[in-house]
Amino acid sequence: MRDFPNSYTTQDSLAGIRDGIDRCLAGARDEARLHISAPDVSAWNVRDHLEHLLLSDRKVLDWVTDALAHRNPETREDFPREIGVSLLARGSIPRGRGPAPEFTLPAGMEPADLRNGFEELGTQATGLASRVLELDACLRTLPHPVLGPFTPPEWLRFLRLHHRHHDAIIRDILEA
């Protein structure tokens, strides 16, 4: 992994993701708040943000798990675009800057499905915590549609930032 200023270790990223998943699970359990919206803050309601995080996390954590199951390349061939490096270095995702990829767009998932999905993701993230050395050594990449190819530790850092980004939006929706 590239050395990013103010970077988190892979273990820190996994802990942050796990905390984010726990917050999402708590949010999905509070059905009265799922439909709260604040159009001045976001076009999505609380449930939409949670569903987006679930779909994003599932895609990335499945890929990370799969990446560890394959032979590690000897060298890294693809690197993030400058914007990807900048975002990981900055440690936050600016609001309103990029569209969500099609496969992460919310479609109105039922609260029970959200809860079940986050419970499964929590188990998956916890399982990865014992594989930090493998994750740090993995040179496989998966491209982000805007930011470019990330290795598993970079993706985990991104997910942690992604959770913080949507947590802040959800908090602003609920306070509006």
PDB file of C-alpha atoms in Angstrom:
ATOM      1  CA  MET A   1       0.000   0.000   0.000  1.00  0.00           C
ATOM      2  CA  ARG A   2       1.196   3.499  -0.694  1.00  0.00           C
ATOM      3  CA  ASP A   3       2.088   5.508   2.357  1.00  0.00           C
ATOM      4  CA  PHE A   4      -0.654   8.105   2.701  1.00  0.00           C
ATOM      5  CA  PRO A   5      -0.312  10.993   5.130  1.00  0.00           C
ATOM      6  CA  ASN A   6      -2.505  10.474   8.183  1.00  0.00           C
ATOM      7  CA  SER A   7      -3.164   6.953   6.944  1.00  0.00           C
ATOM      8  CA  TYR A   8      -4.734   4.291   9.024  1.00  0.00           C
ATOM      9  CA  THR A   9      -3.383   0.807   9.253  1.00  0.00           C
ATOM     10  CA  THR A  10      -5.388  -1.962   7.675  1.00  0.00           C
ATOM     11  CA  GLN A  11      -6.368  -3.030  11.178  1.00  0.00           C
ATOM     12  CA  ASP A  12      -7.595   0.528  11.905  1.00  0.00           C
ATOM     13  CA  SER A  13      -9.542   0.553   8.647  1.00  0.00           C
ATOM     14  CA  LEU A  14     -11.211  -2.763   9.493  1.00  0.00           C
ATOM     15  CA  ALA A  15     -12.097  -1.512  12.984  1.00  0.00           C
ATOM     16  CA  GLY A  16     -13.585   1.646  11.448  1.00  0.00           C
ATOM     17  CA  ILE A  17     -15.562  -0.398   8.931  1.00  0.00           C
ATOM     18  CA  ARG A  18     -16.832  -2.668  11.698  1.00  0.00           C
ATOM     19  CA  ASP A  19     -17.904   0.394  13.733  1.00  0.00           C
ATOM     20  CA  GLY A  20     -19.613   1.811  10.637  1.00  0.00           C
ATOM     21  CA  ILE A  21     -21.441  -1.468  10.024  1.00  0.00           C
ATOM     22  CA  ASP A  22     -22.564  -1.508  13.669  1.00  0.00           C
ATOM     23  CA  ARG A  23     -23.937   2.049  13.300  1.00  0.00           C
ATOM     24  CA  CYS A  24     -25.726   1.034  10.098  1.00  0.00           C
ATOM     25  CA  LEU A  25     -27.211  -1.994  11.839  1.00  0.00           C
ATOM     26  CA  ALA A  26     -28.468   0.213  14.680  1.00  0.00           C
ATOM     27  CA  GLY A  27     -29.894   2.627  12.117  1.00  0.00           C
ATOM     28  CA  ALA A  28     -31.638  -0.191  10.253  1.00  0.00           C
ATOM     29  CA  ARG A  29     -33.215  -1.347  13.521  1.00  0.00           C
ATOM     30  CA  ASP A  30     -34.750   2.099  14.095  1.00  0.00           C
ATOM     31  CA  GLU A  31     -37.477   1.796  11.461  1.00  0.00           C
ATOM     32  CA  ALA A  32     -39.140   5.055  12.498  1.00  0.00           C
ATOM     33  CA  ARG A  33     -36.085   6.990  11.289  1.00  0.00           C
ATOM     34  CA  LEU A  34     -35.484   5.095   8.030  1.00  0.00           C
ATOM     35  CA  HIS A  35     -37.889   7.211   5.997  1.00  0.00           C
ATOM     36  CA  ILE A  36     -36.745  10.572   7.340  1.00  0.00           C
ATOM     37  CA  SER A  37     -35.526  12.820   4.586  1.00  0.00           C
ATOM     38  CA  ALA A  38     -34.168  16.328   4.256  1.00  0.00           C
ATOM     39  CA  PRO A  39     -34.065  17.360   0.585  1.00  0.00           C
ATOM     40  CA  ASP A  40     -31.841  20.346   1.396  1.00  0.00           C
ATOM     41  CA  VAL A  41     -29.234  17.903   2.735  1.00  0.00           C
ATOM     42  CA  SER A  42     -29.596  14.940   0.375  1.00  0.00           C
ATOM     43  CA  ALA A  43     -31.901  13.562  -2.294  1.00  0.00           C
ATOM     44  CA  TRP A  44     -31.790  10.246  -0.414  1.00  0.00           C
ATOM     45  CA  ASN A  45     -33.530   9.424   2.850  1.00  0.00           C
ATOM     46  CA  VAL A  46     -31.827   7.589   5.736  1.00  0.00           C
ATOM     47  CA  ARG A  47     -32.769   4.140   4.394  1.00  0.00           C
ATOM     48  CA  ASP A  48     -31.315   5.000   0.979  1.00  0.00           C
ATOM     49  CA  HIS A  49     -27.963   5.936   2.528  1.00  0.00           C
ATOM     50  CA  LEU A  50     -27.910   2.717   4.549  1.00  0.00           C
ATOM     51  CA  GLU A  51     -28.790   0.631   1.505  1.00  0.00           C
ATOM     52  CA  HIS A  52     -26.060   2.345  -0.522  1.00  0.00           C
ATOM     53  CA  LEU A  53     -23.511   1.533   2.196  1.00  0.00           C
ATOM     54  CA  LEU A  54     -24.715  -2.074   2.350  1.00  0.00           C
ATOM     55  CA  LEU A  55     -24.377  -2.537  -1.413  1.00  0.00           C
ATOM     56  CA  SER A  56     -20.975  -0.830  -1.513  1.00  0.00           C
ATOM     57  CA  ASP A  57     -19.601  -2.723   1.471  1.00  0.00           C
ATOM     58  CA  ARG A  58     -20.852  -6.048   0.137  1.00  0.00           C
ATOM     59  CA  LYS A  59     -19.202  -5.523  -3.256  1.00  0.00           C
ATOM     60  CA  VAL A  60     -15.866  -4.469  -1.770  1.00  0.00           C
ATOM     61  CA  LEU A  61     -15.698  -6.982   1.084  1.00  0.00           C
ATOM     62  CA  ASP A  62     -16.633  -9.829  -1.279  1.00  0.00           C
ATOM     63  CA  TRP A  63     -13.878  -8.726  -3.660  1.00  0.00           C
ATOM     64  CA  VAL A  64     -11.321  -8.367  -0.849  1.00  0.00           C
ATOM     65  CA  THR A  65     -12.159 -11.864   0.418  1.00  0.00           C
ATOM     66  CA  ASP A  66     -11.906 -13.230  -3.119  1.00  0.00           C
ATOM     67  CA  ALA A  67      -8.597 -11.408  -3.735  1.00  0.00           C
ATOM     68  CA  LEU A  68      -7.053 -13.228  -0.795  1.00  0.00           C
ATOM     69  CA  ALA A  69      -8.162 -16.567  -2.243  1.00  0.00           C
ATOM     70  CA  HIS A  70      -6.132 -16.069  -5.427  1.00  0.00           C
ATOM     71  CA  ARG A  71      -2.428 -16.054  -6.011  1.00  0.00           C
ATOM     72  CA  ASN A  72      -0.921 -12.692  -5.195  1.00  0.00           C
ATOM     73  CA  PRO A  73       0.822 -10.975  -8.139  1.00  0.00           C
ATOM     74  CA  GLU A  74       4.537 -10.344  -7.691  1.00  0.00           C
ATOM     75  CA  THR A  75       4.249  -6.667  -8.555  1.00  0.00           C
ATOM     76  CA  ARG A  76       1.503  -4.118  -8.612  1.00  0.00           C
ATOM     77  CA  GLU A  77       0.578  -3.079 -12.142  1.00  0.00           C
ATOM     78  CA  ASP A  78      -2.215  -0.552 -11.627  1.00  0.00           C
ATOM     79  CA  PHE A  79      -2.327   2.457  -9.335  1.00  0.00           C
ATOM     80  CA  PRO A  80      -5.075   4.877  -8.267  1.00  0.00           C
ATOM     81  CA  ARG A  81      -5.620   8.020 -10.254  1.00  0.00           C
ATOM     82  CA  GLU A  82      -4.379  11.252  -8.723  1.00  0.00           C
ATOM     83  CA  ILE A  83      -7.875  11.958  -7.378  1.00  0.00           C
ATOM     84  CA  GLY A  84      -7.900   8.546  -5.662  1.00  0.00           C
ATOM     85  CA  VAL A  85      -4.532   9.163  -4.037  1.00  0.00           C
ATOM     86  CA  SER A  86      -5.694  12.612  -2.971  1.00  0.00           C
ATOM     87  CA  LEU A  87      -8.922  11.321  -1.445  1.00  0.00           C
ATOM     88  CA  LEU A  88      -7.167   8.592   0.548  1.00  0.00           C
ATOM     89  CA  ALA A  89      -4.535  11.086   1.695  1.00  0.00           C
ATOM     90  CA  ARG A  90      -7.121  13.716   2.626  1.00  0.00           C
ATOM     91  CA  GLY A  91      -9.003  11.227   4.760  1.00  0.00           C
ATOM     92  CA  SER A  92     -12.467  12.401   3.790  1.00  0.00           C
ATOM     93  CA  ILE A  93     -14.865  12.344   0.868  1.00  0.00           C
ATOM     94  CA  PRO A  94     -16.274  15.716  -0.216  1.00  0.00           C
ATOM     95  CA  ARG A  95     -20.044  15.978  -0.543  1.00  0.00           C
ATOM     96  CA  GLY A  96     -21.794  16.166  -3.858  1.00  0.00           C
ATOM     97  CA  ARG A  97     -18.680  15.480  -5.917  1.00  0.00           C
ATOM     98  CA  GLY A  98     -19.406  12.199  -7.636  1.00  0.00           C
ATOM     99  CA  PRO A  99     -22.318  10.009  -8.621  1.00  0.00           C
ATOM    100  CA  ALA A 100     -22.736   6.631  -6.952  1.00  0.00           C
ATOM    101  CA  PRO A 101     -22.028   3.668  -9.253  1.00  0.00           C
ATOM    102  CA  GLU A 102     -25.181   2.086 -10.680  1.00  0.00           C
ATOM    103  CA  PHE A 103     -24.838  -1.145  -8.673  1.00  0.00           C
ATOM    104  CA  THR A 104     -24.863   0.841  -5.400  1.00  0.00           C
ATOM    105  CA  LEU A 105     -28.032   2.843  -6.050  1.00  0.00           C
ATOM    106  CA  PRO A 106     -30.767   2.212  -3.491  1.00  0.00           C
ATOM    107  CA  ALA A 107     -33.931   0.475  -4.663  1.00  0.00           C
ATOM    108  CA  GLY A 108     -36.020   0.509  -1.479  1.00  0.00           C
ATOM    109  CA  MET A 109     -34.687  -2.490   0.417  1.00  0.00           C
ATOM    110  CA  GLU A 110     -36.853  -3.740   3.276  1.00  0.00           C
ATOM    111  CA  PRO A 111     -35.605  -2.979   6.807  1.00  0.00           C
ATOM    112  CA  ALA A 112     -35.242  -6.689   7.631  1.00  0.00           C
ATOM    113  CA  ASP A 113     -33.060  -7.170   4.548  1.00  0.00           C
ATOM    114  CA  LEU A 114     -30.913  -4.202   5.582  1.00  0.00           C
ATOM    115  CA  ARG A 115     -30.464  -5.661   9.066  1.00  0.00           C
ATOM    116  CA  ASN A 116     -29.616  -9.124   7.757  1.00  0.00           C
ATOM    117  CA  GLY A 117     -27.192  -7.683   5.237  1.00  0.00           C
ATOM    118  CA  PHE A 118     -25.334  -5.633   7.842  1.00  0.00           C
ATOM    119  CA  GLU A 119     -25.180  -8.612  10.207  1.00  0.00           C
ATOM    120  CA  GLU A 120     -23.546 -10.674   7.434  1.00  0.00           C
ATOM    121  CA  LEU A 121     -21.125  -7.859   6.607  1.00  0.00           C
ATOM    122  CA  GLY A 122     -20.186  -7.526  10.270  1.00  0.00           C
ATOM    123  CA  THR A 123     -19.247 -11.198  10.369  1.00  0.00           C
ATOM    124  CA  GLN A 124     -17.267 -10.859   7.146  1.00  0.00           C
ATOM    125  CA  ALA A 125     -15.370  -7.772   8.363  1.00  0.00           C
ATOM    126  CA  THR A 126     -14.602  -9.462  11.682  1.00  0.00           C
ATOM    127  CA  GLY A 127     -13.229 -12.484   9.808  1.00  0.00           C
ATOM    128  CA  LEU A 128     -10.874 -10.292   7.794  1.00  0.00           C
ATOM    129  CA  ALA A 129      -9.346  -8.869  10.999  1.00  0.00           C
ATOM    130  CA  SER A 130      -7.295 -12.054  11.449  1.00  0.00           C
ATOM    131  CA  ARG A 131      -5.852 -11.678   7.934  1.00  0.00           C
ATOM    132  CA  VAL A 132      -4.236  -8.240   8.194  1.00  0.00           C
ATOM    133  CA  LEU A 133      -0.776  -9.443   7.111  1.00  0.00           C
ATOM    134  CA  GLU A 134      -2.240 -11.104   4.011  1.00  0.00           C
ATOM    135  CA  LEU A 135      -4.273  -7.997   3.235  1.00  0.00           C
ATOM    136  CA  ASP A 136      -1.242  -5.724   3.559  1.00  0.00           C
ATOM    137  CA  ALA A 137       0.781  -7.958   1.218  1.00  0.00           C
ATOM    138  CA  CYS A 138      -1.930  -8.296  -1.439  1.00  0.00           C
ATOM    139  CA  LEU A 139      -1.105  -6.451  -4.673  1.00  0.00           C
ATOM    140  CA  ARG A 140      -4.284  -7.334  -6.559  1.00  0.00           C
ATOM    141  CA  THR A 141      -6.355  -4.330  -7.588  1.00  0.00           C
ATOM    142  CA  LEU A 142      -9.986  -3.595  -8.305  1.00  0.00           C
ATOM    143  CA  PRO A 143     -10.769  -0.302 -10.041  1.00  0.00           C
ATOM    144  CA  HIS A 144     -13.068   2.246  -8.508  1.00  0.00           C
ATOM    145  CA  PRO A 145     -15.070   3.849 -11.364  1.00  0.00           C
ATOM    146  CA  VAL A 146     -13.692   7.326 -10.610  1.00  0.00           C
ATOM    147  CA  LEU A 147     -10.691   6.902  -8.314  1.00  0.00           C
ATOM    148  CA  GLY A 148      -8.867   4.116 -10.134  1.00  0.00           C
ATOM    149  CA  PRO A 149      -7.496   0.756  -8.999  1.00  0.00           C
ATOM    150  CA  PHE A 150      -7.168   0.084  -5.274  1.00  0.00           C
ATOM    151  CA  THR A 151      -5.519  -2.796  -3.434  1.00  0.00           C
ATOM    152  CA  PRO A 152      -7.417  -4.455  -0.569  1.00  0.00           C
ATOM    153  CA  PRO A 153      -5.895  -2.147   2.105  1.00  0.00           C
ATOM    154  CA  GLU A 154      -6.726   0.908  -0.022  1.00  0.00           C
ATOM    155  CA  TRP A 155     -10.283  -0.318  -0.527  1.00  0.00           C
ATOM    156  CA  LEU A 156     -10.638  -0.856   3.211  1.00  0.00           C
ATOM    157  CA  ARG A 157      -9.394   2.681   3.842  1.00  0.00           C
ATOM    158  CA  PHE A 158     -11.908   3.946   1.273  1.00  0.00           C
ATOM    159  CA  LEU A 159     -14.763   2.030   2.940  1.00  0.00           C
ATOM    160  CA  ARG A 160     -13.884   3.552   6.295  1.00  0.00           C
ATOM    161  CA  LEU A 161     -13.965   7.030   4.737  1.00  0.00           C
ATOM    162  CA  HIS A 162     -17.153   6.156   2.861  1.00  0.00           C
ATOM    163  CA  HIS A 163     -18.873   5.229   6.112  1.00  0.00           C
ATOM    164  CA  ARG A 164     -17.782   8.469   7.781  1.00  0.00           C
ATOM    165  CA  HIS A 165     -19.040  10.411   4.751  1.00  0.00           C
ATOM    166  CA  HIS A 166     -22.514   8.844   4.845  1.00  0.00           C
ATOM    167  CA  ASP A 167     -22.663   8.889   8.663  1.00  0.00           C
ATOM    168  CA  ALA A 168     -22.269  12.678   8.502  1.00  0.00           C
ATOM    169  CA  ILE A 169     -24.983  12.995   5.866  1.00  0.00           C
ATOM    170  CA  ILE A 170     -27.367  10.794   7.869  1.00  0.00           C
ATOM    171  CA  ARG A 171     -26.654  12.841  10.997  1.00  0.00           C
ATOM    172  CA  ASP A 172     -27.425  16.053   9.055  1.00  0.00           C
ATOM    173  CA  ILE A 173     -30.672  14.561   7.702  1.00  0.00           C
ATOM    174  CA  LEU A 174     -31.785  13.613  11.198  1.00  0.00           C
ATOM    175  CA  GLU A 175     -30.898  17.049  12.578  1.00  0.00           C
ATOM    176  CA  ALA A 176     -32.611  19.001   9.783  1.00  0.00           C
TER     177      ALA A 176
END
